[in-house]
Every structure is written in structure tokens, then in C-alpha cells.
C-alpha positions as YAML, in Angstrom:
chain: A
units: angstrom
residues:
- id: 1
  name: MET
  ca: [121.43, 37.38, 85.83]
- id: 2
  name: VAL
  ca: [125.64, 37.28, 86.34]
- id: 3
  name: LEU
  ca: [124.31, 33.95, 88.31]
- id: 4
  name: SER
  ca: [123.12, 32.76, 85.39]
- id: 5
  name: ALA
  ca: [125.26, 33.21, 82.99]
- id: 6
  name: VAL
  ca: [128.02, 31.41, 85.34]
- id: 7
  name: ALA
  ca: [125.96, 28.88, 85.60]
- id: 8
  name: GLY
  ca: [125.22, 28.54, 81.68]
- id: 9
  name: TYR
  ca: [129.09, 28.87, 81.62]
- id: 10
  name: VAL
  ca: [129.55, 25.73, 84.15]
- id: 11
  name: ALA
  ca: [127.50, 23.84, 82.46]
- id: 12
  name: VAL
  ca: [128.76, 24.40, 78.63]
- id: 13
  name: GLN
  ca: [132.11, 23.16, 81.00]
- id: 14
  name: TYR
  ca: [131.23, 20.35, 82.02]
- id: 15
  name: VAL
  ca: [129.83, 18.90, 79.09]
- id: 16
  name: THR
  ca: [132.29, 19.78, 76.58]
- id: 17
  name: GLY
  ca: [135.16, 18.55, 79.22]
- id: 18
  name: GLY
  ca: [136.61, 22.50, 79.46]
- id: 19
  name: ALA
  ca: [137.67, 22.30, 76.29]
- id: 20
  name: ASP
  ca: [137.75, 25.39, 74.26]
- id: 21
  name: ASP
  ca: [137.70, 23.27, 71.03]
- id: 22
  name: PRO
  ca: [135.48, 19.92, 71.40]
- id: 23
  name: GLY
  ca: [138.36, 18.80, 68.60]
- id: 24
  name: CYS
  ca: [136.71, 15.29, 67.01]
- id: 25
  name: ARG
  ca: [133.04, 15.43, 65.74]
- id: 26
  name: VAL
  ca: [131.08, 12.75, 64.13]
- id: 27
  name: VAL
  ca: [128.03, 12.56, 61.37]
- id: 28
  name: SER
  ca: [125.41, 11.46, 60.39]
- id: 29
  name: ALA
  ca: [125.50, 8.85, 57.62]
- id: 30
  name: GLN
  ca: [122.95, 9.99, 54.61]
- id: 31
  name: GLY
  ca: [124.47, 13.69, 55.05]
- id: 32
  name: GLY
  ca: [122.84, 16.90, 56.27]
- id: 33
  name: GLY
  ca: [122.12, 15.26, 59.38]
- id: 34
  name: PRO
  ca: [123.02, 15.47, 62.80]
- id: 35
  name: GLU
  ca: [126.42, 15.78, 64.40]
- id: 36
  name: TYR
  ca: [127.98, 16.09, 67.50]
- id: 37
  name: GLU
  ca: [131.62, 17.56, 68.56]
- id: 38
  name: PHE
  ca: [132.71, 16.29, 71.39]
- id: 39
  name: THR
  ca: [136.38, 16.03, 73.19]
- id: 40
  name: PRO
  ca: [139.54, 13.89, 72.65]
- id: 41
  name: GLU
  ca: [138.94, 13.09, 76.30]
- id: 42
  name: GLN
  ca: [135.26, 11.51, 75.70]
- id: 43
  name: ALA
  ca: [136.33, 11.09, 72.37]
- id: 44
  name: VAL
  ca: [138.92, 8.20, 73.94]
- id: 45
  name: ASN
  ca: [136.14, 6.83, 76.74]
- id: 46
  name: ALA
  ca: [133.14, 6.08, 74.68]
- id: 47
  name: ALA
  ca: [136.36, 4.54, 71.46]
- id: 48
  name: THR
  ca: [136.57, 2.27, 74.95]
- id: 49
  name: ILE
  ca: [132.58, 2.44, 75.52]
- id: 50
  name: ALA
  ca: [131.90, 0.89, 73.12]
- id: 51
  name: ALA
  ca: [134.55, -1.35, 72.27]
- id: 52
  name: VAL
  ca: [134.54, -3.24, 75.29]
- id: 53
  name: GLY
  ca: [130.33, -3.29, 74.10]
- id: 54
  name: THR
  ca: [130.84, -5.35, 71.53]
- id: 55
  name: ASP
  ca: [134.03, -7.34, 72.41]
- id: 56
  name: ARG
  ca: [131.59, -8.52, 74.94]
- id: 57
  name: GLY
  ca: [129.43, -9.27, 71.97]
- id: 58
  name: MET
  ca: [126.89, -6.72, 73.00]
- id: 59
  name: PRO
  ca: [123.93, -5.06, 70.42]
- id: 60
  name: GLN
  ca: [123.87, -2.35, 68.82]
- id: 61
  name: ARG
  ca: [122.02, -0.75, 71.00]
- id: 62
  name: ALA
  ca: [123.47, -1.73, 74.16]
- id: 63
  name: VAL
  ca: [125.91, 0.73, 73.52]
- id: 64
  name: THR
  ca: [123.54, 3.24, 72.34]
- id: 65
  name: ILE
  ca: [122.21, 2.77, 76.27]
- id: 66
  name: ALA
  ca: [125.53, 2.61, 77.72]
- id: 67
  name: LEU
  ca: [126.96, 5.97, 76.03]
- id: 68
  name: ALA
  ca: [123.50, 8.10, 76.46]
- id: 69
  name: THR
  ca: [124.13, 6.99, 80.40]
- id: 70
  name: ALA
  ca: [127.84, 8.05, 80.20]
- id: 71
  name: LEU
  ca: [127.13, 11.12, 78.23]
- id: 72
  name: GLN
  ca: [124.31, 12.19, 81.39]
- id: 73
  name: GLU
  ca: [126.54, 10.77, 84.50]
- id: 74
  name: SER
  ca: [129.76, 11.30, 83.30]
- id: 75
  name: ALA
  ca: [129.53, 14.28, 80.21]
- id: 76
  name: LEU
  ca: [132.25, 11.51, 78.92]
- id: 77
  name: ARG
  ca: [135.15, 12.01, 81.47]
- id: 78
  name: ASN
  ca: [136.71, 9.58, 83.90]
- id: 79
  name: LEU
  ca: [135.40, 12.04, 87.21]
- id: 80
  name: ASP
  ca: [137.05, 11.01, 90.21]
- id: 81
  name: HIS
  ca: [134.66, 13.10, 92.59]
- id: 82
  name: GLY
  ca: [130.32, 12.65, 93.10]
- id: 83
  name: ASP
  ca: [127.80, 12.34, 94.29]
- id: 84
  name: ARG
  ca: [128.50, 10.99, 97.74]
- id: 85
  name: ASP
  ca: [131.03, 8.68, 96.55]
- id: 86
  name: SER
  ca: [129.83, 7.87, 92.82]
- id: 87
  name: LEU
  ca: [133.09, 7.80, 90.68]
- id: 88
  name: GLY
  ca: [134.31, 7.36, 87.01]
- id: 89
  name: LEU
  ca: [132.85, 7.55, 83.63]
- id: 90
  name: PHE
  ca: [129.31, 5.65, 84.87]
- id: 91
  name: GLN
  ca: [129.21, 7.32, 88.71]
- id: 92
  name: GLN
  ca: [129.19, 3.48, 89.99]
- id: 93
  name: ARG
  ca: [129.11, 3.67, 93.65]
- id: 94
  name: PRO
  ca: [131.43, 1.49, 95.49]
- id: 95
  name: SER
  ca: [129.52, 1.46, 98.43]
- id: 96
  name: GLN
  ca: [126.89, 0.13, 96.38]
- id: 97
  name: GLY
  ca: [128.45, -3.23, 94.49]
- id: 98
  name: TRP
  ca: [130.04, -1.90, 91.95]
- id: 99
  name: GLY
  ca: [133.78, -2.42, 92.08]
- id: 100
  name: THR
  ca: [137.07, -1.00, 94.59]
- id: 101
  name: GLU
  ca: [137.43, 3.05, 93.41]
- id: 102
  name: ARG
  ca: [140.42, 1.95, 91.61]
- id: 103
  name: GLN
  ca: [138.01, -0.60, 90.09]
- id: 104
  name: VAL
  ca: [135.03, 1.78, 89.07]
- id: 105
  name: THR
  ca: [138.01, 4.48, 87.86]
- id: 106
  name: ASN
  ca: [139.67, 2.40, 84.95]
- id: 107
  name: PRO
  ca: [136.78, 2.91, 82.05]
- id: 108
  name: THR
  ca: [137.05, -1.34, 80.85]
- id: 109
  name: TYR
  ca: [135.69, -2.26, 84.08]
- id: 110
  name: ALA
  ca: [133.54, 0.42, 83.86]
- id: 111
  name: ALA
  ca: [132.08, 0.20, 81.09]
- id: 112
  name: ASP
  ca: [132.10, -3.72, 81.63]
- id: 113
  name: VAL
  ca: [130.05, -3.94, 84.99]
- id: 114
  name: PHE
  ca: [128.02, -1.84, 82.54]
- id: 115
  name: TYR
  ca: [127.02, -3.74, 79.95]
- id: 116
  name: ALA
  ca: [126.97, -6.99, 83.22]
- id: 117
  name: HIS
  ca: [123.44, -5.41, 84.63]
- id: 118
  name: LEU
  ca: [121.95, -4.51, 81.34]
- id: 119
  name: ALA
  ca: [122.22, -8.15, 79.74]
- id: 120
  name: LYS
  ca: [120.49, -8.83, 82.73]
- id: 121
  name: VAL
  ca: [117.75, -6.70, 82.20]
- id: 122
  name: ARG
  ca: [114.44, -8.17, 79.90]
- id: 123
  name: ASP
  ca: [114.59, -7.35, 76.38]
- id: 124
  name: TYR
  ca: [116.04, -3.90, 77.38]
- id: 125
  name: THR
  ca: [116.92, -3.39, 73.85]
- id: 126
  name: GLU
  ca: [112.84, -2.89, 73.00]
- id: 127
  name: LEU
  ca: [112.10, -0.35, 76.06]
- id: 128
  name: PRO
  ca: [112.82, 3.02, 76.34]
- id: 129
  name: LEU
  ca: [116.27, 4.03, 76.70]
- id: 130
  name: THR
  ca: [115.95, 6.17, 78.96]
- id: 131
  name: VAL
  ca: [114.01, 2.81, 80.85]
- id: 132
  name: ALA
  ca: [116.60, 0.39, 79.97]
- id: 133
  name: ALA
  ca: [119.61, 2.55, 81.24]
- id: 134
  name: GLN
  ca: [117.27, 3.93, 85.04]
- id: 135
  name: ARG
  ca: [116.53, 0.24, 85.12]
- id: 136
  name: VAL
  ca: [120.81, 0.19, 85.95]
- id: 137
  name: GLN
  ca: [121.36, 3.23, 87.46]
- id: 138
  name: ARG
  ca: [118.43, 3.74, 89.51]
- id: 139
  name: SER
  ca: [119.30, 7.06, 89.28]
- id: 140
  name: GLY
  ca: [117.60, 9.85, 91.17]
- id: 141
  name: TYR
  ca: [117.12, 11.72, 87.42]
- id: 142
  name: PRO
  ca: [115.39, 8.98, 85.78]
- id: 143
  name: GLU
  ca: [114.52, 11.50, 82.87]
- id: 144
  name: ALA
  ca: [118.15, 12.93, 81.77]
- id: 145
  name: TYR
  ca: [118.76, 9.60, 80.22]
- id: 146
  name: ALA
  ca: [116.31, 11.07, 77.09]
- id: 147
  name: LYS
  ca: [118.28, 13.69, 76.04]
- id: 148
  name: HIS
  ca: [121.45, 12.55, 75.13]
- id: 149
  name: GLU
  ca: [119.43, 10.07, 73.07]
- id: 150
  name: PRO
  ca: [120.72, 11.21, 69.73]
- id: 151
  name: ASP
  ca: [124.21, 12.63, 70.28]
- id: 152
  name: ALA
  ca: [124.50, 8.54, 71.99]
- id: 153
  name: THR
  ca: [122.98, 7.51, 69.05]
- id: 154
  name: LEU
  ca: [125.80, 8.84, 66.49]
- id: 155
  name: LEU
  ca: [128.61, 8.07, 68.70]
- id: 156
  name: ALA
  ca: [127.52, 3.95, 68.11]
- id: 157
  name: ALA
  ca: [126.86, 4.15, 64.96]
- id: 158
  name: ALA
  ca: [130.01, 5.65, 64.08]
- id: 159
  name: LEU
  ca: [132.07, 3.40, 67.22]
- id: 160
  name: THR
  ca: [130.46, 0.11, 66.41]
- id: 161
  name: GLY
  ca: [131.59, 0.07, 62.32]
- id: 162
  name: THR
  ca: [126.97, 0.18, 61.93]
- id: 163
  name: SER
  ca: [128.45, 3.85, 60.30]
- id: 164
  name: ALA
  ca: [131.11, 4.37, 57.81]
- id: 165
  name: ALA
  ca: [133.99, 7.45, 57.50]
- id: 166
  name: THR
  ca: [131.85, 9.50, 59.87]
- id: 167
  name: LEU
  ca: [134.49, 9.76, 62.94]
- id: 168
  name: THR
  ca: [137.15, 12.71, 62.65]
- id: 169
  name: CYS
  ca: [139.42, 14.35, 65.19]
- id: 170
  name: GLU
  ca: [142.14, 17.26, 64.88]
- id: 171
  name: GLY
  ca: [144.06, 14.17, 65.60]
- id: 172
  name: VAL
  ca: [146.68, 17.43, 67.47]
- id: 173
  name: PRO
  ca: [148.44, 15.24, 70.30]
- id: 174
  name: ALA
  ca: [148.12, 15.86, 74.11]
- id: 175
  name: SER
  ca: [151.06, 14.66, 74.59]
- id: 176
  name: ALA
  ca: [154.02, 13.55, 73.93]
- id: 177
  name: THR
  ca: [153.73, 10.33, 76.63]
- id: 178
  name: ALA
  ca: [153.25, 6.93, 75.56]
- id: 179
  name: THR
  ca: [153.39, 6.88, 71.91]
- id: 180
  name: GLY
  ca: [154.65, 4.73, 68.73]
- id: 181
  name: PRO
  ca: [152.85, 1.62, 67.65]
- id: 182
  name: GLU
  ca: [153.84, -0.39, 70.94]
- id: 183
  name: ALA
  ca: [151.50, 1.88, 73.25]
- id: 184
  name: VAL
  ca: [148.60, 1.55, 69.86]
- id: 185
  name: ARG
  ca: [149.25, -2.00, 70.21]
- id: 186
  name: ALA
  ca: [148.79, -1.91, 74.17]
- id: 187
  name: ALA
  ca: [145.44, 0.67, 73.98]
- id: 188
  name: LEU
  ca: [144.57, -1.99, 71.80]
- id: 189
  name: ALA
  ca: [144.44, -4.86, 74.39]
- id: 190
  name: ARG
  ca: [142.97, -2.21, 76.98]
- id: 191
  name: ASP
  ca: [139.28, -2.03, 74.60]
- id: 192
  name: PHE
  ca: [139.35, -5.23, 73.85]
- id: 193
  name: GLY
  ca: [141.29, -7.53, 74.22]
- id: 194
  name: ARG
  ca: [139.46, -10.33, 77.68]
- id: 195
  name: GLU
  ca: [142.88, -10.73, 78.67]
- id: 196
  name: ALA
  ca: [143.50, -7.20, 79.78]
- id: 197
  name: ALA
  ca: [140.65, -6.65, 81.12]
- id: 198
  name: GLN
  ca: [140.60, -9.57, 83.62]
- id: 199
  name: ARG
  ca: [143.81, -8.62, 84.78]
- id: 200
  name: ALA
  ca: [142.42, -4.86, 85.84]
- id: 201
  name: ARG
  ca: [139.97, -6.53, 87.57]
- id: 202
  name: ALA
  ca: [141.96, -9.40, 89.30]
- id: 203
  name: GLU
  ca: [144.85, -6.22, 90.12]
- id: 204
  name: GLY
  ca: [141.58, -4.12, 91.10]
- id: 205
  name: ALA
  ca: [139.58, -6.97, 93.99]
- id: 206
  name: GLN
  ca: [143.68, -7.90, 95.85]
- id: 207
  name: ALA
  ca: [143.78, -4.10, 96.08]
- id: 208
  name: GLN
  ca: [140.16, -4.72, 97.87]
- id: 209
  name: ASP
  ca: [141.08, -7.77, 99.35]
- id: 210
  name: SER
  ca: [144.64, -6.05, 101.07]
- id: 211
  name: LYS
  ca: [142.34, -3.05, 102.55]
- id: 212
  name: ALA
  ca: [139.36, -5.80, 103.03]
- id: 213
  name: GLY
  ca: [140.86, -8.44, 104.84]
- id: 214
  name: ASN
  ca: [139.74, -10.34, 102.36]
- id: 215
  name: ALA
  ca: [136.45, -8.87, 102.34]
- id: 216
  name: SER
  ca: [134.31, -10.83, 100.03]
- id: 217
  name: GLU
  ca: [132.18, -9.33, 96.95]
- id: 218
  name: THR
  ca: [128.67, -8.90, 96.29]
- id: 219
  name: ASP
  ca: [126.70, -10.24, 94.29]
- id: 220
  name: ASP
  ca: [126.55, -7.44, 91.90]
- id: 221
  name: SER
  ca: [130.17, -6.91, 92.11]
- id: 222
  name: LYS
  ca: [130.48, -10.69, 90.81]
- id: 223
  name: ALA
  ca: [127.97, -9.92, 87.50]
- id: 224
  name: GLY
  ca: [130.96, -8.02, 86.19]
- id: 225
  name: ALA
  ca: [133.70, -10.01, 86.91]
- id: 226
  name: SER
  ca: [134.63, -11.81, 84.45]
- id: 227
  name: LYS
  ca: [133.14, -12.75, 80.99]
- id: 228
  name: SER
  ca: [134.34, -15.45, 80.26]
- id: 229
  name: SER
  ca: [130.52, -16.58, 79.98]
- id: 230
  name: THR
  ca: [130.62, -14.09, 77.44]
- id: 231
  name: THR
  ca: [131.32, -14.12, 72.95]
- id: 232
  name: GLY
  ca: [133.75, -11.75, 72.87]
- id: 233
  name: ALA
  ca: [135.16, -10.21, 69.55]
- id: 234
  name: ASP
  ca: [139.04, -10.17, 70.16]
- id: 235
  name: VAL
  ca: [141.11, -7.95, 67.77]
- id: 236
  name: PRO
  ca: [142.75, -8.75, 65.66]
- id: 237
  name: ALA
  ca: [146.38, -9.76, 66.00]
- id: 238
  name: ALA
  ca: [148.21, -6.00, 65.05]
- id: 239
  name: GLU
  ca: [151.32, -6.05, 62.65]
- id: 240
  name: THR
  ca: [153.57, -3.76, 62.83]
- id: 241
  name: SER
  ca: [156.23, -2.73, 60.60]
- id: 242
  name: GLY
  ca: [158.73, 0.81, 61.02]
- id: 243
  name: ARG
  ca: [155.76, 3.51, 63.03]
- id: 244
  name: THR
  ca: [153.06, 1.61, 61.18]
- id: 245
  name: VAL
  ca: [151.04, -0.92, 62.93]
- id: 246
  name: THR
  ca: [147.98, -2.53, 60.13]
- id: 247
  name: LEU
  ca: [145.36, -4.98, 62.07]
- id: 248
  name: PRO
  ca: [144.00, -8.02, 59.62]
- id: 249
  name: LEU
  ca: [140.80, -8.51, 58.94]
- id: 250
  name: SER
  ca: [139.29, -11.58, 58.20]
- id: 251
  name: GLU
  ca: [138.15, -12.00, 53.93]
- id: 252
  name: GLY
  ca: [134.77, -14.16, 55.44]
- id: 253
  name: GLY
  ca: [133.70, -12.34, 58.27]
- id: 254
  name: SER
  ca: [135.30, -11.37, 61.82]
- id: 255
  name: ALA
  ca: [134.58, -12.88, 64.93]
- id: 256
  name: GLY
  ca: [131.10, -12.70, 66.60]
- id: 257
  name: GLY
  ca: [129.49, -12.38, 63.74]
- id: 258
  name: ARG
  ca: [130.21, -8.80, 62.19]
- id: 259
  name: ALA
  ca: [130.82, -8.36, 59.26]
- id: 260
  name: VAL
  ca: [134.47, -7.61, 57.85]
- id: 261
  name: GLY
  ca: [133.32, -3.79, 56.92]
- id: 262
  name: GLU
  ca: [131.58, -3.18, 60.67]
- id: 263
  name: ARG
  ca: [135.26, -4.89, 62.44]
- id: 264
  name: GLY
  ca: [137.67, -2.41, 59.77]
- id: 265
  name: TRP
  ca: [135.20, 1.47, 60.04]
- id: 266
  name: GLN
  ca: [135.37, 0.52, 64.01]
- id: 267
  name: LEU
  ca: [138.60, -0.26, 64.69]
- id: 268
  name: ALA
  ca: [139.44, 2.73, 62.43]
- id: 269
  name: HIS
  ca: [136.92, 5.32, 63.78]
- id: 270
  name: TRP
  ca: [138.50, 3.98, 67.30]
- id: 271
  name: ALA
  ca: [142.50, 5.18, 65.90]
- id: 272
  name: VAL
  ca: [140.53, 8.68, 65.51]
- id: 273
  name: ALA
  ca: [139.66, 8.52, 68.40]
- id: 274
  name: ASN
  ca: [142.82, 7.43, 70.16]
- id: 275
  name: ALA
  ca: [144.20, 9.59, 68.14]
- id: 276
  name: SER
  ca: [145.25, 12.80, 70.46]
- id: 277
  name: ALA
  ca: [146.40, 9.85, 73.18]
- id: 278
  name: LEU
  ca: [149.21, 8.03, 71.17]
- id: 279
  name: HIS
  ca: [149.99, 9.93, 68.89]
- id: 280
  name: ILE
  ca: [148.58, 8.62, 65.47]
- id: 281
  name: GLU
  ca: [149.37, 10.48, 62.59]
- id: 282
  name: ARG
  ca: [147.07, 8.39, 60.19]
- id: 283
  name: VAL
  ca: [144.69, 5.71, 59.41]
- id: 284
  name: THR
  ca: [143.77, 3.80, 55.96]
- id: 285
  name: TYR
  ca: [141.10, 1.86, 55.64]
- id: 286
  name: ALA
  ca: [138.83, 1.04, 52.80]
- id: 287
  name: GLY
  ca: [140.55, 3.24, 50.30]
- id: 288
  name: ARG
  ca: [139.49, 6.22, 52.79]
- id: 289
  name: GLU
  ca: [142.45, 7.61, 54.99]
- id: 290
  name: TRP
  ca: [142.15, 10.54, 57.40]
- id: 291
  name: THR
  ca: [145.19, 12.27, 57.98]
- id: 292
  name: ALA
  ca: [146.04, 14.41, 61.30]
- id: 293
  name: GLY
  ca: [146.25, 18.00, 61.05]
- id: 294
  name: HIS
  ca: [143.57, 18.45, 58.66]
- id: 295
  name: THR
  ca: [141.60, 21.81, 59.68]
- id: 296
  name: ASP
  ca: [138.56, 19.93, 58.17]
- id: 297
  name: SER
  ca: [140.03, 16.38, 59.54]
- id: 298
  name: LYS
  ca: [137.47, 14.60, 56.54]
- id: 299
  name: TRP
  ca: [137.68, 10.80, 55.14]
- id: 300
  name: ARG
  ca: [138.79, 11.21, 51.96]
- id: 301
  name: PRO
  ca: [140.19, 8.30, 49.41]
- id: 302
  name: ALA
  ca: [143.60, 7.26, 50.18]
- id: 303
  name: GLU
  ca: [144.35, 8.25, 46.29]
- id: 304
  name: GLU
  ca: [145.08, 12.72, 47.75]
- id: 305
  name: SER
  ca: [147.66, 12.14, 50.09]
- id: 306
  name: GLY
  ca: [149.92, 10.31, 47.68]
- id: 307
  name: THR
  ca: [151.57, 7.93, 50.89]
- id: 308
  name: GLU
  ca: [152.69, 5.05, 51.02]
- id: 309
  name: ALA
  ca: [150.66, 3.68, 52.81]
- id: 310
  name: ALA
  ca: [147.33, 4.85, 50.25]
- id: 311
  name: GLY
  ca: [148.25, 2.75, 48.03]
- id: 312
  name: ALA
  ca: [148.54, 0.28, 49.57]
- id: 313
  name: ALA
  ca: [144.92, 0.43, 51.04]
- id: 314
  name: GLY
  ca: [142.57, -0.40, 47.44]
- id: 315
  name: THR
  ca: [141.16, -3.09, 46.86]
- id: 316
  name: GLY
  ca: [143.24, -6.11, 46.81]
- id: 317
  name: SER
  ca: [142.73, -9.61, 48.97]
- id: 318
  name: SER
  ca: [146.42, -9.47, 50.70]
- id: 319
  name: ALA
  ca: [145.55, -9.37, 54.30]
- id: 320
  name: GLY
  ca: [147.55, -5.98, 54.62]
- id: 321
  name: SER
  ca: [145.04, -4.30, 51.36]
- id: 322
  name: GLY
  ca: [142.11, -2.71, 51.49]
- id: 323
  name: ALA
  ca: [139.25, -3.31, 52.62]
- id: 324
  name: ASN
  ca: [141.12, -6.14, 54.51]
- id: 325
  name: ALA
  ca: [143.37, -4.20, 56.97]
- id: 326
  name: VAL
  ca: [143.15, -1.07, 58.90]
- id: 327
  name: ARG
  ca: [146.20, 0.83, 58.91]
- id: 328
  name: ILE
  ca: [147.48, 3.40, 62.23]
- id: 329
  name: VAL
  ca: [150.46, 4.94, 61.72]
- id: 330
  name: THR
  ca: [152.19, 6.47, 64.43]
- id: 331
  name: ALA
  ca: [154.30, 9.86, 64.53]
- id: 332
  name: ARG
  ca: [157.05, 8.33, 66.13]
...
């Protein structure tokens, strides 16, 4: 009985990342449906996985598959250990051509190379999730991915923006490091900017060359080494004023053919998911506002807050208002 209790505790700690309070929640857009609770650490990694997928022009189903895979492999934590030489969110093995240790523990790279392999799976959007994931991962437990599909589906809907105002976090900052508008801009470039991702890969490749004597890359690592052939959607240019980062959205649609509303909610949910890490105090979009520190962490009508940012969140045609912009206010 004692051993069973210990095993149960360890399992819970693995799934929740060891946190007593998950801190983040995603719910069904229909209301009254399923929901999933997770930690700020898991939220940051899930948002990165979704951002990389949409930047590559991958469909929402691909993001669901990637999130379910990472939930199974690492519980959405960037692990520095695993079976044999498995590392990172997807437990990718450097010895099997997935990249260097530095690369596979870079969440942006790890997600990108996963999608590169998934894109090669014929008709993957029509396959059962566990089959599609297994054709990429070659896991010893192929059926394990299936149990994460409901949670991954909720996360993917929120983090690709197809489900509005469904992801919330308490937003209590974990530390005082890497805060302010510049940190937000850097994180946006990290997750959405292809140039930033390519730079991370180049740095990893240089480390590999130095260690292995300019050894050539395998075909698998090359497959995820470049996104030059994809039609990714660049993040909107950020406008900074004081503590506020404004992300204007095009009224005619967004890059990659995605609707403005979806793009806006993806960026708004991304900001909430990163609230603890980036010390984000408030996010406003489409007449709704999320504020850090609320016990229920709900998205409320912006008018309730009485803030300047809320007043600018109504409908309008200017670049910084209404459904045409996401506003992110940092705590400092």
C-alpha cells in the first residue's frame, strides 16, 4: 500500500510538473465541457509548440498531435534526462539524428523538427492520433499517446486561436528576471520568428561541428534544419509604448490565410500562457481582458477594468484598437 501511494504521488508530480497549484486552465468553448489544468511551465511550452506549428503553416490537427506527444513524452516539460539519451519536450535522441543535445532541449527547435517529420507522414490529419504520433516517435508504447488527445485538443484550440477566451492563468510572476516589453518582444521572436528559430539551429549546429570535428548532419536532422520551404506566419510587428506591447493585426486577414480573430486569440492566449515567465500584468483583445492575480482568472469585458487599455479595446479601425490589435501590459 505504501509503495502504491508513493507511485501515485510520483505520477501526479510528473503530470503536473511538481506544482501544488496548476495555475493555468483551458476550457471548452461551448462551456460546461471538459477542461484541463496545468502549470505555468507547461503553459509556456505548450504555447511554443503551437506557435511553431502555425508559423510552419501546419493545421490545427498537427498542433494537437504535437501537444499530445509532448504530454506523453515529457508532460510538457523540457527535460534534461530520459531513456538512454532522450531529451527535451519530445524526448528526442541525439544519437538517432534528431539534433545535438543543445538543439533538442531548445523547445523551438524540438517542436520544429517534430513537425518536419510529421509533415512527411502521408495523410497524417486523417490518421488516428496515436498512429500519426507513433510514425514520428517510434515509441515502445505507441498506444500511450491516445489518452492525451482530449487535453491536447483543448490546448490546440486555444493556442491556435480557434477557441476564444478559453485559456487563463493566475499570472503570478515566478521571478523578476527577463521582464518588461523587450522581454515580451524577444519571446515573440523566439516562438513565432523564423529567423530566431534558424539562429538557434545554427548555434546548435556550430556546437555539434566543434564537438564532432565538422561531422555531417544526418538526413533526419536536415529535415528539421530549415523552414525556408514553408509558408509560416510571421508575428505582427510589435509597437511598444511604456509598459505596453501592441500587436497590430491586418483587417484583411493574417499571414498563411488565417482569420484575424484566430491570429488575435492565438497571440492573446500566448501572452497569458507566458504571463508568469514574462511578468505580464494584463492582456486585452476583442473587447475582453485578462488580468493577473484574479482568483478565477477569467476573461472579462474590458470595460469592467476601468483601465486605459480597456477603453481602447472596443471596436474600431485604428491599428491599436478592438479586434485589430492585441495589447500586452507588463508589470514593469
